Amino acid sequence: ERVMTQSPATLSVSPGERATLSCRASQSVSSNLAWYQQKPGQAPRLVIYGASTRATGIPARFSGSGSGTEFTLTISSLQSEDFAVYYCQQYNNWPSFGGGTKVEFK
Amino acid sequence: EVQLLESGGGLVQPGGSLRLSCAASEFTFSSYAMSWVRQTPGKGLEWVSGISRSGDSTYYADSVKGRFTISRDNSKNTLYLQMNSLRAEDTAVYYCAKDHGASSFWFDYWGQGTLVTVSS
């Protein structure tokens, strides 16, 4: 089982600032990594797949990078609607999720 | 817009059974693999089970293997999860999730979820 570890658990950011979220895999997952955004009371929403490809309708301020075991989700200029919990998920083999990073208002 | 609507959740006693359904619309259901993913406050998101486009192939997490059965009816655009021998640790919100393709195991659309509570 590939264990996914996200850091930090909570990220306090002001609107307009850059947010950088990290995700580490216990073994290489190549580029088979997705990021999801989840707001309270809502289902997860796909943000990034293939480590760096934005999903349909996702603004360009979201970008993903990395391969192997180290991945990053960057939100270049945080907007009010971006405050949420973000999860990474590997699909190199049986899917597994990270524990999430909560992006909160500073 | 893709729609996934789960139903069938509720309160059940340990050892009991429950059947979840997921009604899909606004996409060609038979062209995509599907999965169930659950979420608990303590363990976060956990993939539970997946099924191929035709239903011929099914996949399970070790935590539910032998107790849960996934199935689909492409004529009714509906996904199912039969849950038997339920345990307290199965308590979670269960999401139906559309696979991007043929069992790629990343999910481009999710339903709103249905809550399953296992308690006496």
Short mmCIF file of C-alpha atoms in Angstrom, two decimals:
data_model
loop_
_atom_site.label_atom_id
_atom_site.label_comp_id
_atom_site.label_asym_id
_atom_site.label_seq_id
_atom_site.Cartn_x
_atom_site.Cartn_y
_atom_site.Cartn_z
CA GLU A 1 0.00 0.00 0.00
CA ARG A 2 1.28 3.42 -0.95
CA VAL A 3 0.91 5.81 1.96
CA MET A 4 0.32 9.44 1.04
CA THR A 5 1.45 12.12 3.49
CA GLN A 6 0.37 15.73 3.14
CA SER A 7 1.91 18.79 4.77
CA PRO A 8 1.20 21.03 6.42
CA ALA A 9 -2.05 19.87 8.02
CA THR A 10 -3.23 23.49 8.14
CA LEU A 11 -2.04 26.44 6.08
CA SER A 12 -3.05 29.96 7.09
CA VAL A 13 -3.00 32.32 4.12
CA SER A 14 -4.28 35.79 3.35
CA PRO A 15 -6.28 36.43 0.16
CA GLY A 16 -3.95 37.27 -2.71
CA GLU A 17 -1.05 35.32 -1.25
CA ARG A 18 0.51 32.17 -2.67
CA ALA A 19 -0.30 28.81 -1.11
CA THR A 20 2.01 25.82 -1.50
CA LEU A 21 0.78 22.37 -0.47
CA SER A 22 2.95 19.26 -0.37
CA CYS A 23 2.20 15.59 -0.85
CA ARG A 24 4.69 12.75 -0.42
CA ALA A 25 4.26 9.12 -1.46
CA SER A 26 5.88 6.25 0.42
CA GLN A 27 6.88 4.71 -2.92
CA SER A 28 7.04 6.12 -6.41
CA VAL A 29 3.66 6.71 -8.05
CA SER A 30 5.18 8.14 -11.24
CA SER A 31 2.86 10.99 -12.32
CA ASN A 32 -0.28 9.13 -11.30
CA LEU A 33 -1.41 11.73 -8.82
CA ALA A 34 -4.58 13.79 -8.47
CA TRP A 35 -5.56 16.70 -6.24
CA TYR A 36 -9.08 17.35 -4.97
CA GLN A 37 -10.68 20.34 -3.28
CA GLN A 38 -13.39 19.82 -0.66
CA LYS A 39 -15.50 22.50 0.98
CA PRO A 40 -17.62 21.86 4.09
CA GLY A 41 -20.69 19.78 3.37
CA GLN A 42 -19.65 19.17 -0.24
CA ALA A 43 -18.15 16.31 -2.18
CA PRO A 44 -14.52 16.44 -3.33
CA ARG A 45 -13.92 18.24 -6.62
CA LEU A 46 -11.13 17.25 -9.00
CA VAL A 47 -8.52 20.00 -9.37
CA ILE A 48 -5.44 18.35 -10.91
CA TYR A 49 -4.73 14.97 -12.51
CA GLY A 50 -1.60 13.47 -13.98
CA ALA A 51 0.28 15.51 -11.35
CA SER A 52 0.07 18.72 -13.40
CA THR A 53 -3.00 18.85 -15.66
CA ARG A 54 -5.82 21.11 -14.54
CA ALA A 55 -9.29 19.59 -14.59
CA THR A 56 -12.09 21.16 -16.60
CA GLY A 57 -13.13 24.53 -15.22
CA ILE A 58 -10.22 24.90 -12.80
CA PRO A 59 -8.66 28.38 -12.88
CA ALA A 60 -5.09 28.88 -14.07
CA ARG A 61 -4.01 30.02 -10.59
CA PHE A 62 -3.96 26.34 -9.65
CA SER A 63 -0.87 24.42 -10.72
CA GLY A 64 0.55 21.03 -9.89
CA SER A 65 4.07 19.71 -10.14
CA GLY A 66 6.23 16.76 -9.19
CA SER A 67 6.71 13.11 -10.01
CA GLY A 68 7.85 9.98 -8.25
CA THR A 69 7.34 10.62 -4.56
CA GLU A 70 7.22 14.41 -4.17
CA PHE A 71 4.34 16.57 -5.38
CA THR A 72 3.19 20.16 -4.94
CA LEU A 73 -0.07 21.99 -5.47
CA THR A 74 0.34 25.74 -5.79
CA ILE A 75 -2.39 28.35 -5.71
CA SER A 76 -0.71 31.46 -7.04
CA SER A 77 -3.04 34.12 -5.65
CA LEU A 78 -5.57 32.81 -3.18
CA GLN A 79 -9.18 33.82 -3.73
CA SER A 80 -11.95 33.59 -1.13
CA GLU A 81 -13.48 30.57 -2.88
CA ASP A 82 -10.20 28.66 -2.57
CA PHE A 83 -10.38 28.25 1.20
CA ALA A 84 -11.01 24.52 1.57
CA VAL A 85 -9.37 21.19 2.33
CA TYR A 86 -7.16 19.75 -0.38
CA TYR A 87 -6.42 16.04 -0.75
CA CYS A 88 -3.87 14.30 -2.91
CA GLN A 89 -4.58 10.81 -4.28
CA GLN A 90 -2.31 8.36 -6.03
CA TYR A 91 -3.65 5.97 -8.64
CA ASN A 92 -0.46 4.19 -9.60
CA ASN A 93 -1.97 1.10 -8.06
CA TRP A 94 -4.91 0.68 -5.69
CA PRO A 95 -5.95 4.26 -4.99
CA SER A 96 -5.05 5.93 -1.71
CA PHE A 97 -5.52 9.42 -0.37
CA GLY A 98 -3.49 11.77 1.76
CA GLY A 99 -4.86 13.11 5.04
CA GLY A 100 -5.55 16.57 3.62
CA THR A 101 -4.33 20.14 4.02
CA LYS A 102 -6.79 22.71 5.26
CA VAL A 103 -6.24 26.13 3.68
CA GLU A 104 -7.69 28.65 6.08
CA PHE A 105 -8.05 32.40 6.23
CA LYS A 106 -5.17 34.10 8.01
CA GLU B 1 -23.55 18.40 -16.16
CA VAL B 2 -22.78 14.95 -14.75
CA GLN B 3 -25.13 13.98 -11.93
CA LEU B 4 -24.54 11.26 -9.34
CA LEU B 5 -27.17 10.77 -6.67
CA GLU B 6 -26.55 8.31 -3.83
CA SER B 7 -29.26 6.79 -1.67
CA GLY B 8 -29.75 3.97 0.80
CA GLY B 9 -27.71 5.18 3.74
CA GLY B 10 -28.98 5.09 7.30
CA LEU B 11 -28.57 3.62 10.76
CA VAL B 12 -27.87 -0.09 10.98
CA GLN B 13 -26.81 -2.37 13.82
CA PRO B 14 -23.43 -4.09 13.85
CA GLY B 15 -23.63 -7.26 11.78
CA GLY B 16 -26.43 -5.85 9.68
CA SER B 17 -26.70 -5.13 5.98
CA LEU B 18 -27.39 -2.13 3.80
CA ARG B 19 -27.54 -1.55 0.06
CA LEU B 20 -26.43 1.75 -1.40
CA SER B 21 -27.48 2.96 -4.83
CA CYS B 22 -26.08 5.66 -7.08
CA ALA B 23 -28.22 6.98 -9.92
CA ALA B 24 -26.15 8.47 -12.73
CA SER B 25 -27.25 10.88 -15.43
CA GLU B 26 -25.98 13.29 -18.08
CA PHE B 27 -23.20 11.00 -19.28
CA THR B 28 -22.91 7.60 -20.97
CA PHE B 29 -22.82 5.48 -17.81
CA SER B 30 -21.74 2.27 -19.52
CA SER B 31 -18.60 3.93 -20.90
CA TYR B 32 -16.99 4.57 -17.53
CA ALA B 33 -15.74 2.56 -14.60
CA MET B 34 -17.17 3.58 -11.24
CA SER B 35 -16.06 3.46 -7.62
CA TRP B 36 -17.26 3.93 -4.08
CA VAL B 37 -15.14 6.09 -1.76
CA ARG B 38 -15.93 6.68 1.90
CA GLN B 39 -14.98 9.45 4.28
CA THR B 40 -14.71 9.49 8.05
CA PRO B 41 -13.47 12.28 10.31
CA GLY B 42 -10.80 9.99 11.70
CA LYS B 43 -9.49 8.15 8.64
CA GLY B 44 -10.23 10.67 5.92
CA LEU B 45 -10.93 9.48 2.40
CA GLU B 46 -10.71 5.76 1.69
CA TRP B 47 -11.33 4.04 -1.63
CA VAL B 48 -13.71 1.13 -1.00
CA SER B 49 -14.50 -0.60 -4.26
CA GLY B 50 -14.43 -0.21 -8.04
CA ILE B 51 -16.12 -1.82 -11.02
CA SER B 52 -15.28 -1.92 -14.71
CA ARG B 53 -17.47 -0.46 -17.42
CA SER B 54 -19.19 -3.74 -18.20
CA GLY B 55 -19.28 -4.92 -14.60
CA ASP B 56 -17.16 -7.97 -15.39
CA SER B 57 -14.31 -6.87 -13.15
CA THR B 58 -14.63 -5.76 -9.55
CA TYR B 59 -12.06 -4.51 -7.07
CA TYR B 60 -12.12 -4.12 -3.30
CA ALA B 61 -10.08 -2.61 -0.50
CA ASP B 62 -8.81 -5.22 1.95
CA SER B 63 -10.92 -3.63 4.69
CA VAL B 64 -14.18 -4.62 2.96
CA LYS B 65 -13.23 -7.66 0.89
CA GLY B 66 -15.62 -10.54 1.51
CA ARG B 67 -18.24 -8.27 3.10
CA PHE B 68 -19.10 -5.72 0.41
CA THR B 69 -20.21 -6.36 -3.17
CA ILE B 70 -20.19 -3.76 -5.91
CA SER B 71 -22.40 -4.10 -8.96
CA ARG B 72 -23.97 -2.00 -11.69
CA ASP B 73 -26.99 -2.06 -13.98
CA ASN B 74 -26.08 -0.23 -17.17
CA SER B 75 -29.67 -0.42 -18.41
CA LYS B 76 -30.73 1.60 -15.36
CA ASN B 77 -27.60 3.81 -15.14
CA THR B 78 -27.22 2.75 -11.54
CA LEU B 79 -24.32 1.67 -9.35
CA TYR B 80 -24.80 -0.40 -6.21
CA LEU B 81 -22.89 -1.35 -3.08
CA GLN B 82 -24.21 -4.25 -1.03
CA MET B 83 -22.73 -4.04 2.46
CA ASN B 84 -22.98 -7.06 4.76
CA SER B 85 -21.56 -7.86 8.20
CA LEU B 86 -21.28 -4.17 8.92
CA ARG B 87 -18.95 -2.97 11.65
CA ALA B 88 -18.70 0.26 13.62
CA GLU B 89 -15.62 1.19 11.60
CA ASP B 90 -17.72 1.18 8.40
CA THR B 91 -19.49 4.29 9.67
CA ALA B 92 -18.81 6.98 7.07
CA VAL B 93 -20.18 9.11 4.29
CA TYR B 94 -20.14 6.97 1.15
CA TYR B 95 -19.53 8.69 -2.17
CA CYS B 96 -20.16 7.35 -5.61
CA ALA B 97 -17.38 8.50 -7.95
CA LYS B 98 -17.09 8.45 -11.73
CA ASP B 99 -13.80 7.15 -13.07
CA HIS B 100 -12.14 9.24 -15.75
CA GLY B 101 -12.09 6.23 -18.03
CA ALA B 102 -11.65 2.49 -17.87
CA SER B 103 -10.56 1.77 -14.30
CA SER B 104 -7.94 4.52 -14.16
CA PHE B 105 -8.94 5.05 -10.52
CA TRP B 106 -9.01 8.79 -10.52
CA PHE B 107 -12.35 10.48 -10.25
CA ASP B 108 -13.65 13.44 -12.21
CA TYR B 109 -17.11 13.60 -10.65
CA TRP B 110 -18.47 12.69 -7.23
CA GLY B 111 -21.96 12.43 -5.80
CA GLN B 112 -23.01 14.30 -2.68
CA GLY B 113 -22.69 11.23 -0.49
CA THR B 114 -24.91 9.16 1.76
CA LEU B 115 -24.26 8.65 5.47
CA VAL B 116 -23.99 5.14 6.87
CA THR B 117 -23.98 4.81 10.64
CA VAL B 118 -23.27 1.43 12.21
CA SER B 119 -24.28 1.46 15.85
CA SER B 120 -26.38 -0.44 18.35
#
